[in-house]
Structure formats: structure tokens, C-alpha cells
XYZ file of N, CA and C in Angstrom:
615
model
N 22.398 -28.258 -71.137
C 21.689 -27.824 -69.952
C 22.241 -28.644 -68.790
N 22.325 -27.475 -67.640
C 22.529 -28.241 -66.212
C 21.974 -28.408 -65.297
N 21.235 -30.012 -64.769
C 20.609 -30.068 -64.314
C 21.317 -30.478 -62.503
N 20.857 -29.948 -61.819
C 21.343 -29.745 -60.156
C 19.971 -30.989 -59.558
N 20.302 -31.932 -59.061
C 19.083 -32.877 -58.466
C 19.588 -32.169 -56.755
N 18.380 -31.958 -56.043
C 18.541 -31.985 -54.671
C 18.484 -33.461 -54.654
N 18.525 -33.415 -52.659
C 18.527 -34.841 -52.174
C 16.438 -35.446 -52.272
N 16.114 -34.397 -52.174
C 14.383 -34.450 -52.816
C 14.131 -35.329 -53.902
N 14.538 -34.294 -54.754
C 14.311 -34.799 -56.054
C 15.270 -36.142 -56.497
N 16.362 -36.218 -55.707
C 17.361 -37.832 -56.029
C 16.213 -39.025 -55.563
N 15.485 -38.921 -54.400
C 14.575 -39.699 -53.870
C 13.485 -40.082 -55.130
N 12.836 -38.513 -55.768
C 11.975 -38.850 -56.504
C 12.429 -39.657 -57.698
N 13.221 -39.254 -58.377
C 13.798 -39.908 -59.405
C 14.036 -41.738 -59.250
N 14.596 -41.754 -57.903
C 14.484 -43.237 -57.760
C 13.216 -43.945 -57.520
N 12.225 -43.204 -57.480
C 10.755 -43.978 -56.990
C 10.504 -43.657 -58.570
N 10.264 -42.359 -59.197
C 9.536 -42.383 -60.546
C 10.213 -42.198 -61.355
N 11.341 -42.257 -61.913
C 11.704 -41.862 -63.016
C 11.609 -40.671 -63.125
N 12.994 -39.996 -64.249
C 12.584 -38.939 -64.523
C 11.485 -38.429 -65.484
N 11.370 -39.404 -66.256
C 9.938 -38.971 -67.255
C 9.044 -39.177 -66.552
N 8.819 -39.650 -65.089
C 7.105 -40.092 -64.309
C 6.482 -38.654 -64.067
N 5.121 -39.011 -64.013
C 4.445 -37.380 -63.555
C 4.192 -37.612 -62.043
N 4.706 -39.077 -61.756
C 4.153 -38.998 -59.594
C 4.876 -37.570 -58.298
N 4.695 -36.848 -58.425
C 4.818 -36.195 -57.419
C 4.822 -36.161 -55.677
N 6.028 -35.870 -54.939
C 5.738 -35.997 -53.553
C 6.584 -34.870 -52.873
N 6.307 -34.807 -51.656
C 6.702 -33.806 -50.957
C 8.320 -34.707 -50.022
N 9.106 -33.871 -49.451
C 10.395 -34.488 -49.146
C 9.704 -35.428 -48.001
N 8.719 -34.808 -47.318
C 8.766 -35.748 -46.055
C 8.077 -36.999 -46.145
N 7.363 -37.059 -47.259
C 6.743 -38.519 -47.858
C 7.635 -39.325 -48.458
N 8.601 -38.012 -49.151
C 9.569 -39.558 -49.760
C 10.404 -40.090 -48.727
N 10.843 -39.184 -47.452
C 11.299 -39.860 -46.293
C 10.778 -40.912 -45.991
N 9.857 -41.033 -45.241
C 8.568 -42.082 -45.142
C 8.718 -42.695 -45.986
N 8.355 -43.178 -47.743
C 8.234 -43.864 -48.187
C 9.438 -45.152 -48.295
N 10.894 -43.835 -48.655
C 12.180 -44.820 -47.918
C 12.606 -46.002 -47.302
N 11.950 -45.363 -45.689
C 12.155 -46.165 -44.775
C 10.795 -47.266 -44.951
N 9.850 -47.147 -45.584
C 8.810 -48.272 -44.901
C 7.585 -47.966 -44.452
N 6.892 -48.891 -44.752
C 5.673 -48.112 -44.152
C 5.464 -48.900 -42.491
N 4.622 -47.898 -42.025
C 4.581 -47.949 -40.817
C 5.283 -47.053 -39.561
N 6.029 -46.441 -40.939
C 7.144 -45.966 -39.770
C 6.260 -44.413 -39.972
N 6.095 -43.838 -38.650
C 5.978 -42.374 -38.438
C 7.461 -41.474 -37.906
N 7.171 -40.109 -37.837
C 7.869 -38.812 -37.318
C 8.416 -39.533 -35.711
N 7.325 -39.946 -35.293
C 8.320 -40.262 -33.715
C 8.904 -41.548 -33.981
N 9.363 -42.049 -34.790
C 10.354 -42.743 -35.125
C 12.259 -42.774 -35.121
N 11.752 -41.003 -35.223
C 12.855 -41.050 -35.917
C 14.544 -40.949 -34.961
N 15.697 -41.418 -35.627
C 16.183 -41.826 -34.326
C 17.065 -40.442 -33.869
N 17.304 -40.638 -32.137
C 17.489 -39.736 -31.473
C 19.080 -39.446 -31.576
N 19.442 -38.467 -31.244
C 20.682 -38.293 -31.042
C 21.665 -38.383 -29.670
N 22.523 -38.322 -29.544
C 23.096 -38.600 -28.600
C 23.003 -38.084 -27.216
N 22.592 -38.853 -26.273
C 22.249 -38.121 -25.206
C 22.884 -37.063 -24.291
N 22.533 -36.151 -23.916
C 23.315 -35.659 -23.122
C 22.822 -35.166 -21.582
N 24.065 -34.423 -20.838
C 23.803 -34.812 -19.147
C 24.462 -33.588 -18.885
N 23.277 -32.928 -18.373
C 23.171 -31.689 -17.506
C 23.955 -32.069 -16.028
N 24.941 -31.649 -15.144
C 25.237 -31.488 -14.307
C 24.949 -30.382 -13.415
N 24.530 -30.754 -12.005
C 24.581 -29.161 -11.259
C 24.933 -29.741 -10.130
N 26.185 -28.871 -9.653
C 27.043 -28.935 -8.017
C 26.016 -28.255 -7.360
N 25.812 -28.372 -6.158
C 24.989 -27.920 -5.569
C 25.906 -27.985 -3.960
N 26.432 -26.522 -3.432
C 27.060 -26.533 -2.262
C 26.913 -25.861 -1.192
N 26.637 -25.859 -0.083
C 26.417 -25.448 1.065
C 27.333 -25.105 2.347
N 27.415 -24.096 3.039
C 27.740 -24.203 4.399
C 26.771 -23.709 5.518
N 26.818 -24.357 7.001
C 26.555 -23.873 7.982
C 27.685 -23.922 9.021
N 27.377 -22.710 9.493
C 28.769 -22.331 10.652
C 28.004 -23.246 11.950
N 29.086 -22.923 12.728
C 28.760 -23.703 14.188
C 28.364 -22.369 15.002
N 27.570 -22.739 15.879
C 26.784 -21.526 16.521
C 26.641 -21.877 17.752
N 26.739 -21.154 18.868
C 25.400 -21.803 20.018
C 25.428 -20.229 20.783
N 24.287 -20.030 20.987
C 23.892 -18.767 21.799
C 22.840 -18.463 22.681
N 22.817 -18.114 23.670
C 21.760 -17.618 24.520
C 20.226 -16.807 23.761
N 19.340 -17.909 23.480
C 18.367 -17.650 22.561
C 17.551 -16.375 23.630
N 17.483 -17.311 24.540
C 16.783 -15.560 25.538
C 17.490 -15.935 27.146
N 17.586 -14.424 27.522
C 18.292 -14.534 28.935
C 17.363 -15.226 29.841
N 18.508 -15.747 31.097
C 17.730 -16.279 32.246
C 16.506 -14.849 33.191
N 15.427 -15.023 33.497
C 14.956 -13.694 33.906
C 14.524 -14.429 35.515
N 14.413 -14.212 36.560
C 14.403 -14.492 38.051
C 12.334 -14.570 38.003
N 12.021 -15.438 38.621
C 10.707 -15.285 38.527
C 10.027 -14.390 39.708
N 10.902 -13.966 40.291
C 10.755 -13.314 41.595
C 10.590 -11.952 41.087
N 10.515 -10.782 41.456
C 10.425 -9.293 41.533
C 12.235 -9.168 42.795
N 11.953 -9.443 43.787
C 12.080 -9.306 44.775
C 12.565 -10.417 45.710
N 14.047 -10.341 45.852
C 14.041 -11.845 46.836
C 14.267 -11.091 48.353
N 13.485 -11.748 49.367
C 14.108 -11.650 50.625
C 14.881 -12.821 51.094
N 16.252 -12.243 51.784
C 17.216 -12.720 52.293
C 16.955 -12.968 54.254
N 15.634 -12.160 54.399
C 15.921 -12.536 56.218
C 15.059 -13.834 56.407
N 14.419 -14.612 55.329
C 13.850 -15.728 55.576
C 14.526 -17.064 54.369
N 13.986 -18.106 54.711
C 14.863 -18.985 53.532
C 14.089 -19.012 52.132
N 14.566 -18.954 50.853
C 14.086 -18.989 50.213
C 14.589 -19.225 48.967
N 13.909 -19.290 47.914
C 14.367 -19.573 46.415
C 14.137 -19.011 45.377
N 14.656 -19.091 44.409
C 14.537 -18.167 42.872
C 14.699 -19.176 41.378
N 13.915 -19.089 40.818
C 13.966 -20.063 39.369
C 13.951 -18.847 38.257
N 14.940 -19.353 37.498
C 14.733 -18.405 35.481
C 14.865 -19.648 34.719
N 14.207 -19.046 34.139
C 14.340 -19.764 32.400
C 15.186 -19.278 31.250
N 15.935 -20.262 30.445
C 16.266 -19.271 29.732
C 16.331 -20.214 27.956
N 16.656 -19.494 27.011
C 16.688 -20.643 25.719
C 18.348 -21.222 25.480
N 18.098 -21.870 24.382
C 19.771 -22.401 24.443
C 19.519 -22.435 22.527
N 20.542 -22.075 22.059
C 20.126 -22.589 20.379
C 21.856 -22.865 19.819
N 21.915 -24.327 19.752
C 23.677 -24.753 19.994
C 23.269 -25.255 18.636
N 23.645 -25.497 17.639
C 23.693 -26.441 16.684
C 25.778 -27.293 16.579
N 25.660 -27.091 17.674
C 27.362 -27.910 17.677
C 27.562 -28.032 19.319
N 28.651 -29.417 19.519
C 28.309 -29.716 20.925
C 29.656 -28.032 21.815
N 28.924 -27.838 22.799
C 29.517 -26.518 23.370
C 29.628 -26.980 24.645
N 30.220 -25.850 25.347
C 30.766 -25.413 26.576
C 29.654 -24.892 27.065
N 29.309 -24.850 28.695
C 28.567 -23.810 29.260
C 29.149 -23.483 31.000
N 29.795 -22.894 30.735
C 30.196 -22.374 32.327
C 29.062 -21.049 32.724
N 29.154 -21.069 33.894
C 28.413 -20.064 34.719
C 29.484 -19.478 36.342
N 29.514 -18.287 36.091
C 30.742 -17.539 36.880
C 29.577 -16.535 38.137
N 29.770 -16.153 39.010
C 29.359 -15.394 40.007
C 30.279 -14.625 40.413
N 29.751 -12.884 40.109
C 31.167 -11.954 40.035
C 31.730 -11.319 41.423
N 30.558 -11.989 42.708
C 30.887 -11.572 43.635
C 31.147 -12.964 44.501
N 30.490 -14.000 44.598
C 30.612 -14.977 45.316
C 29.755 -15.184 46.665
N 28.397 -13.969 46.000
C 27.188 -14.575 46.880
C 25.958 -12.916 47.142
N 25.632 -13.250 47.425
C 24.611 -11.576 47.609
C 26.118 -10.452 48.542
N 26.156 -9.428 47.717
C 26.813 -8.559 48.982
C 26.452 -7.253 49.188
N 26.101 -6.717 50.661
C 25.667 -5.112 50.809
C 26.068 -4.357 49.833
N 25.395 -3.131 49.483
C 25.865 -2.132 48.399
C 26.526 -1.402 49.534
N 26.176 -1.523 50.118
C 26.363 -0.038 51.808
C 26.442 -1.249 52.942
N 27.791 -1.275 53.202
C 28.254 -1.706 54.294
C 28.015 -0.724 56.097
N 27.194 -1.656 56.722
C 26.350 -0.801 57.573
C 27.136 -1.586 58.726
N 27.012 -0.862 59.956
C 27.633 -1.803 61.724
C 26.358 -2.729 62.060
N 26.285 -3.806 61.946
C 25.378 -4.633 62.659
C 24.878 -4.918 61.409
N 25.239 -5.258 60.125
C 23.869 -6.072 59.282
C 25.063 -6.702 58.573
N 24.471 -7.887 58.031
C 24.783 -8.874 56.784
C 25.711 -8.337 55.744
N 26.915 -8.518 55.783
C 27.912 -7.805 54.436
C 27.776 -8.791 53.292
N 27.383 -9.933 53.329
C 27.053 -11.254 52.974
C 26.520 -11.979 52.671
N 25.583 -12.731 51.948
C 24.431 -13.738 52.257
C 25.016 -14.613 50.996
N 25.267 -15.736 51.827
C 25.836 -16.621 50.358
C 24.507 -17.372 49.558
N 24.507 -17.913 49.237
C 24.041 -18.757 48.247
C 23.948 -19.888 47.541
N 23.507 -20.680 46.862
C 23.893 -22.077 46.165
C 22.847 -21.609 44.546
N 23.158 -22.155 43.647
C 22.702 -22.462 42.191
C 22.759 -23.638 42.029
N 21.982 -24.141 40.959
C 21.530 -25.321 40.503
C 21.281 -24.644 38.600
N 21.791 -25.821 37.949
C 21.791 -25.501 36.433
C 20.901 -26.775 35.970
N 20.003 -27.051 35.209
C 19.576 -27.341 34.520
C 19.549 -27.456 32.444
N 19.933 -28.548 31.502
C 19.981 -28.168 30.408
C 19.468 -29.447 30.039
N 18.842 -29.087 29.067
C 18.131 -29.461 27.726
C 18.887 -29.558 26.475
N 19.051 -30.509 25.970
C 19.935 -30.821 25.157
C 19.103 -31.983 23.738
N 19.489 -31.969 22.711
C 18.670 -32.617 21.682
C 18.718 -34.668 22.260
N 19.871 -34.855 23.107
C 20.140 -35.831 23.553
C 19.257 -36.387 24.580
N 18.428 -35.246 25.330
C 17.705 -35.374 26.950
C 18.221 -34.233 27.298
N 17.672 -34.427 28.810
C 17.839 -33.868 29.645
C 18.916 -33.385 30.491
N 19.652 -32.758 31.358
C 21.349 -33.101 31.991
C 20.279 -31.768 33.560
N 20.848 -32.442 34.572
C 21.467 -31.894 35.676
C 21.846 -31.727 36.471
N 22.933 -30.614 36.113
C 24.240 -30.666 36.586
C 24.535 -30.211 38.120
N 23.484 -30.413 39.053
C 23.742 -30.272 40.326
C 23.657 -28.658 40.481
N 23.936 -28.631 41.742
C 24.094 -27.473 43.055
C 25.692 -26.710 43.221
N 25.764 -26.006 42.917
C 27.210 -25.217 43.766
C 26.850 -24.116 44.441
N 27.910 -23.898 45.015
C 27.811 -22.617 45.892
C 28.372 -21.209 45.417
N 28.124 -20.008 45.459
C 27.875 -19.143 44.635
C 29.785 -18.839 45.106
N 30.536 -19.331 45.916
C 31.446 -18.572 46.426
C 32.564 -19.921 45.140
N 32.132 -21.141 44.725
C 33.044 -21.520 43.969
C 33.073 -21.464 42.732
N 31.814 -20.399 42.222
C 31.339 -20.152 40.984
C 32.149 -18.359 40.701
N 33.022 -18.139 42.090
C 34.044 -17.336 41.505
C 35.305 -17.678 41.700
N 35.667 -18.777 41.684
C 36.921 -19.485 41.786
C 36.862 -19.710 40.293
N 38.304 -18.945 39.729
C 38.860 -18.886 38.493
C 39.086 -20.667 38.282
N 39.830 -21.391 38.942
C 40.114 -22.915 38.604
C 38.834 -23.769 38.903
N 37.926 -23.325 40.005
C 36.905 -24.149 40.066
C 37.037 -25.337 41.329
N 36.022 -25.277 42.086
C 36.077 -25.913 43.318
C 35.392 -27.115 43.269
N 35.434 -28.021 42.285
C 34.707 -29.535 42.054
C 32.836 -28.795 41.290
N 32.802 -27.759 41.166
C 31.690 -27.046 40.522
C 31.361 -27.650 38.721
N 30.445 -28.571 39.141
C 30.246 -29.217 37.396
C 30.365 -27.924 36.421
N 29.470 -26.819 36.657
C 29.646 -25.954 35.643
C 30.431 -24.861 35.835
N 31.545 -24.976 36.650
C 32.211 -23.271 37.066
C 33.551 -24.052 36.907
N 34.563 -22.663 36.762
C 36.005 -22.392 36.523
C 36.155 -23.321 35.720
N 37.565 -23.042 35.560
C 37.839 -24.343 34.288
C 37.012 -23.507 33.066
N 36.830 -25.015 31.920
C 36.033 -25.193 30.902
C 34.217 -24.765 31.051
N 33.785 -25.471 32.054
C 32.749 -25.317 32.775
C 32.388 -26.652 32.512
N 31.330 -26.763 31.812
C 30.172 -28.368 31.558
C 30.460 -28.714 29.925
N 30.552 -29.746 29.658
C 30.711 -29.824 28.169
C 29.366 -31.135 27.653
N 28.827 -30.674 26.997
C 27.453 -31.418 26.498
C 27.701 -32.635 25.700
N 29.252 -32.578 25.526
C 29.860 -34.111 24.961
C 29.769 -34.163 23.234
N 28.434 -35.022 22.710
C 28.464 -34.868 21.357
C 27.605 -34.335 21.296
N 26.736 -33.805 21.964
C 25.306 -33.531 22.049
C 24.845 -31.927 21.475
N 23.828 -31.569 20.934
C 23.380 -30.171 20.767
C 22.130 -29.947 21.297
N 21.754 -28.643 20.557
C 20.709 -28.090 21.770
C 19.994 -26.979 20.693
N 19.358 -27.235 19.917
C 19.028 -26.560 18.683
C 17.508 -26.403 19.146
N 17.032 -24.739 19.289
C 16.049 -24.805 20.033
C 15.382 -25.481 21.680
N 16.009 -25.449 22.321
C 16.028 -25.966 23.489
C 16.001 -24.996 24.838
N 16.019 -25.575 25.971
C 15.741 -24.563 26.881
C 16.003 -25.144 28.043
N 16.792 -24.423 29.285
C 17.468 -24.577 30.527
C 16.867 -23.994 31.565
N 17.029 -24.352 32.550
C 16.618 -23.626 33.841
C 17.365 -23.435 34.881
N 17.260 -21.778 35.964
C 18.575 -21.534 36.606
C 17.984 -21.533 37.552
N 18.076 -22.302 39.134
C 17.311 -21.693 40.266
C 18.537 -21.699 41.276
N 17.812 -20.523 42.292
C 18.591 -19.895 43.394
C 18.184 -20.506 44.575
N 19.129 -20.800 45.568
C 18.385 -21.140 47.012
C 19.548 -20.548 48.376
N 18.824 -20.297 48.953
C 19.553 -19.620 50.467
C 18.837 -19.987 51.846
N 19.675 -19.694 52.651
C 18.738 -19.948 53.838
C 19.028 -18.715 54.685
N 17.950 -18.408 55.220
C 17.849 -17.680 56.154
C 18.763 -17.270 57.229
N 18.837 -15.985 58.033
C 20.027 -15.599 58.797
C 19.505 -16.502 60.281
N 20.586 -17.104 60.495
C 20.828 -17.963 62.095
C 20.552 -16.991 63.084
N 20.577 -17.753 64.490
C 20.302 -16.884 65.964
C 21.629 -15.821 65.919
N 22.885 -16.209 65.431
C 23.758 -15.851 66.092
C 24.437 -14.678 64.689
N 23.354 -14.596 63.545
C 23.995 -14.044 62.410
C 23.317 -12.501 62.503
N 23.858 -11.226 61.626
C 23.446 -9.982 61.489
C 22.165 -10.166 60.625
N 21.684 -9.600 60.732
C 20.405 -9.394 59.704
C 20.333 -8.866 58.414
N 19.735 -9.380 57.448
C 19.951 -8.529 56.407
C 19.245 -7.372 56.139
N 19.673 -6.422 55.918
C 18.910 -5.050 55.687
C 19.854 -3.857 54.445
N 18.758 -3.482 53.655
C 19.532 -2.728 52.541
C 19.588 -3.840 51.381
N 20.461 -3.270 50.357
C 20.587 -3.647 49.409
C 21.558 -4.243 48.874
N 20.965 -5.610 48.101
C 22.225 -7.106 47.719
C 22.215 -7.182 46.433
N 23.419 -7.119 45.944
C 23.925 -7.899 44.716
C 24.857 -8.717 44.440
N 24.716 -9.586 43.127
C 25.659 -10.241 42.741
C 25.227 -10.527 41.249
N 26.414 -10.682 40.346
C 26.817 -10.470 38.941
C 26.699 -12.063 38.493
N 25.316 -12.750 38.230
C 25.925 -13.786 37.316
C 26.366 -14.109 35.781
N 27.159 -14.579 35.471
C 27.625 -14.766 34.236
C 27.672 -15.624 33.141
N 26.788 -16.690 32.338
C 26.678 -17.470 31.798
C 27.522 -17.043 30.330
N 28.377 -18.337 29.786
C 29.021 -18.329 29.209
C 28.555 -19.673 28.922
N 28.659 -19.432 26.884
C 28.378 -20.237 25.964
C 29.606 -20.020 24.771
N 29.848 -21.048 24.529
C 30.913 -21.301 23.526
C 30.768 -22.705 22.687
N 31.123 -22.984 21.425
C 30.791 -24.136 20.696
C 32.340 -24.814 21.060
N 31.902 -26.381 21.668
C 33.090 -26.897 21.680
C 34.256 -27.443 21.235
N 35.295 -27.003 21.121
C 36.611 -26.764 20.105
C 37.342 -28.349 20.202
């Protein structure tokens, strides 16, 4: 006869003999093995191992006119002196450019009439908000804010204004207008004035 011992029964045999009648189950003779005292969370672990996770991201560079400048006025009159303020948003997350262009170089008649104002110049003032503070960038006159090279105008021709290292992530600017009134010796204004301003935003290169 052939007798086959598991690793069970090799355990039992070494605790009882093969003629013993003591009986046990494998996981007692484990236990008994090692010792007493020793339990299941004993038992030893295997080799550790290590989960890795890359974890990668991009954000682009952005900056854009979150909302346009809007004139708080309805209505400007030109035969007395006066002024105009807008607001507008800025949302830069990278330091940018901001020039501002004027497509005519100041209020001009739609309808050129004998005896009235073909003309009424103007000055701007820029205001910006920046995550850094505050910036502003002065007064120009609407006639060097259409000079392609730029007439000493912080924010016109050229590049325009550059915010340096600075951003503007959620933030907000202000544009106001000012003129003065027609002189003893000037035409009057009458009819209808325009002029094209142009704000330009770009992230700086």
C-alpha cells in the first residue's frame, strides 16, 4: 500500500504519531508549529508594493476683455466741457500688452456742414487693475492714440503698456473721456460725432 502524506497530515504525524488518535485541523497545526501566542494577524507580510500615478496638467496663457468698456453717459455734449467714464473687466492670467488706438483722432462730423465743428478733439485717461495693484497710466490725446508709432502715449502706438510681470485674473479697468468746450473764436458743434476706439489685449511674448 501507498501511502501519500499531505503537508497536513506531515504536521500531524510529527505532533502524534502515526498510531495517535489526536486529531487537528491544518490551521491549528499551523498555530501549534509556530507557538503559542501567535494568532492569524501574525502572519508575515509579503513584499510591499507601490502604486504610482503621474498626474499632468496644462493651462494656456490667456488675457481677454472679460466685458467691454460701456460710456456711462447716453449722450455726450460737445458745446459745453465735459466728461465720460466706462468700466470694463480684464481676465489676463499671463503678464500682457494693452494698447488702446483711436480710429479717427478725436470726435468727427458725420456731415460736414459750412460753419460748424468738423472736429472736437479729445483726451483719454486709462486706468488698470492688475493682481500686483493698481497702475495709471495717465492722459493722452485722442489725435496720438492714432499715431501708428506713438506720440510719448503710455498706452498707444508701439507695443502700447506692458504690465511687466504682473497679471490681472479677474480684475477690472476704467476708461474716462474729457473735452472742453468750443472757444469764442471756434464753430459750434452741431450734428453728429464719432470716433472708433480700439482696445487691444495680447499676452506678453
Amino acid at each position: 500500500m501507498t501511502i501519500t502524506l499531505h503537508r497536513a497530515s506531515a504536521l500531524l504525524l510529527l505532533l502524534g504519531g502515526i498510531g495517535g488518535a489526536a486529531t487537528a485541523s491544518a490551521g491549528e497545526l499551523g498555530v501549534a508549529a509556530l507557538g503559542t501566542g501567535y494568532t492569524s494577524s501574525d502572519a508575515p507580510l509579503g513584499a510591499p508594493t507601490e502604486l504610482r500615478i503621474d498626474l499632468r496638467g496644462e493651462v494656456s496663457a490667456r488675457c481677454r476683455m472679460a466685458s467691454p468698456p460701456m460710456l456711462a453717459a447716453d449722450r455726450l455734449d460737445f458745446n459745453r466741457q465735459g466728461d465720460a467714464k466706462a468700466h470694463f473687466g480684464l481676465d489676463c492670467n499671463a503678464p500682457f500688452q494693452l494698447r488702446v488706438r483711436s480710429g479717427e483722432g478725436g470726435f468727427v462730423a458725420e456731415h460736414g456742414l459750412e460753419g460748424v465743428a468738423r472736429r472736437i478733439p479729445y483726451e483719454i485717461s486709462v486706468n488698470v487693475d492688475t493682481d500686483s495693484g493698481a497702475n495709471a497710466l495717465g492722459w493722452c490725446r485722442a489725435d496720438q492714440l492714432s499715431d501708428q508709432q506713438g506720440s510719448g502715449c503710455a498706452f498707444g502706438g508701439g507695443e502700447g503698456w506692458s504690465s511687466g510681470d504682473a497679471t490681472a485674473i479677474n480684475r477690472s479697468g476704467t476708461m474716462s473721456l474729457r473735452w472742453n468746450g468750443p472757444g469764442a473764436t471756434d464753430d459750434p458743434a452741431l450734428g453728429r460725432y464719432r470716433d472708433t476706439i480700439v482696445v487691444e489685449l495680447a499676452v506678453r511674448a
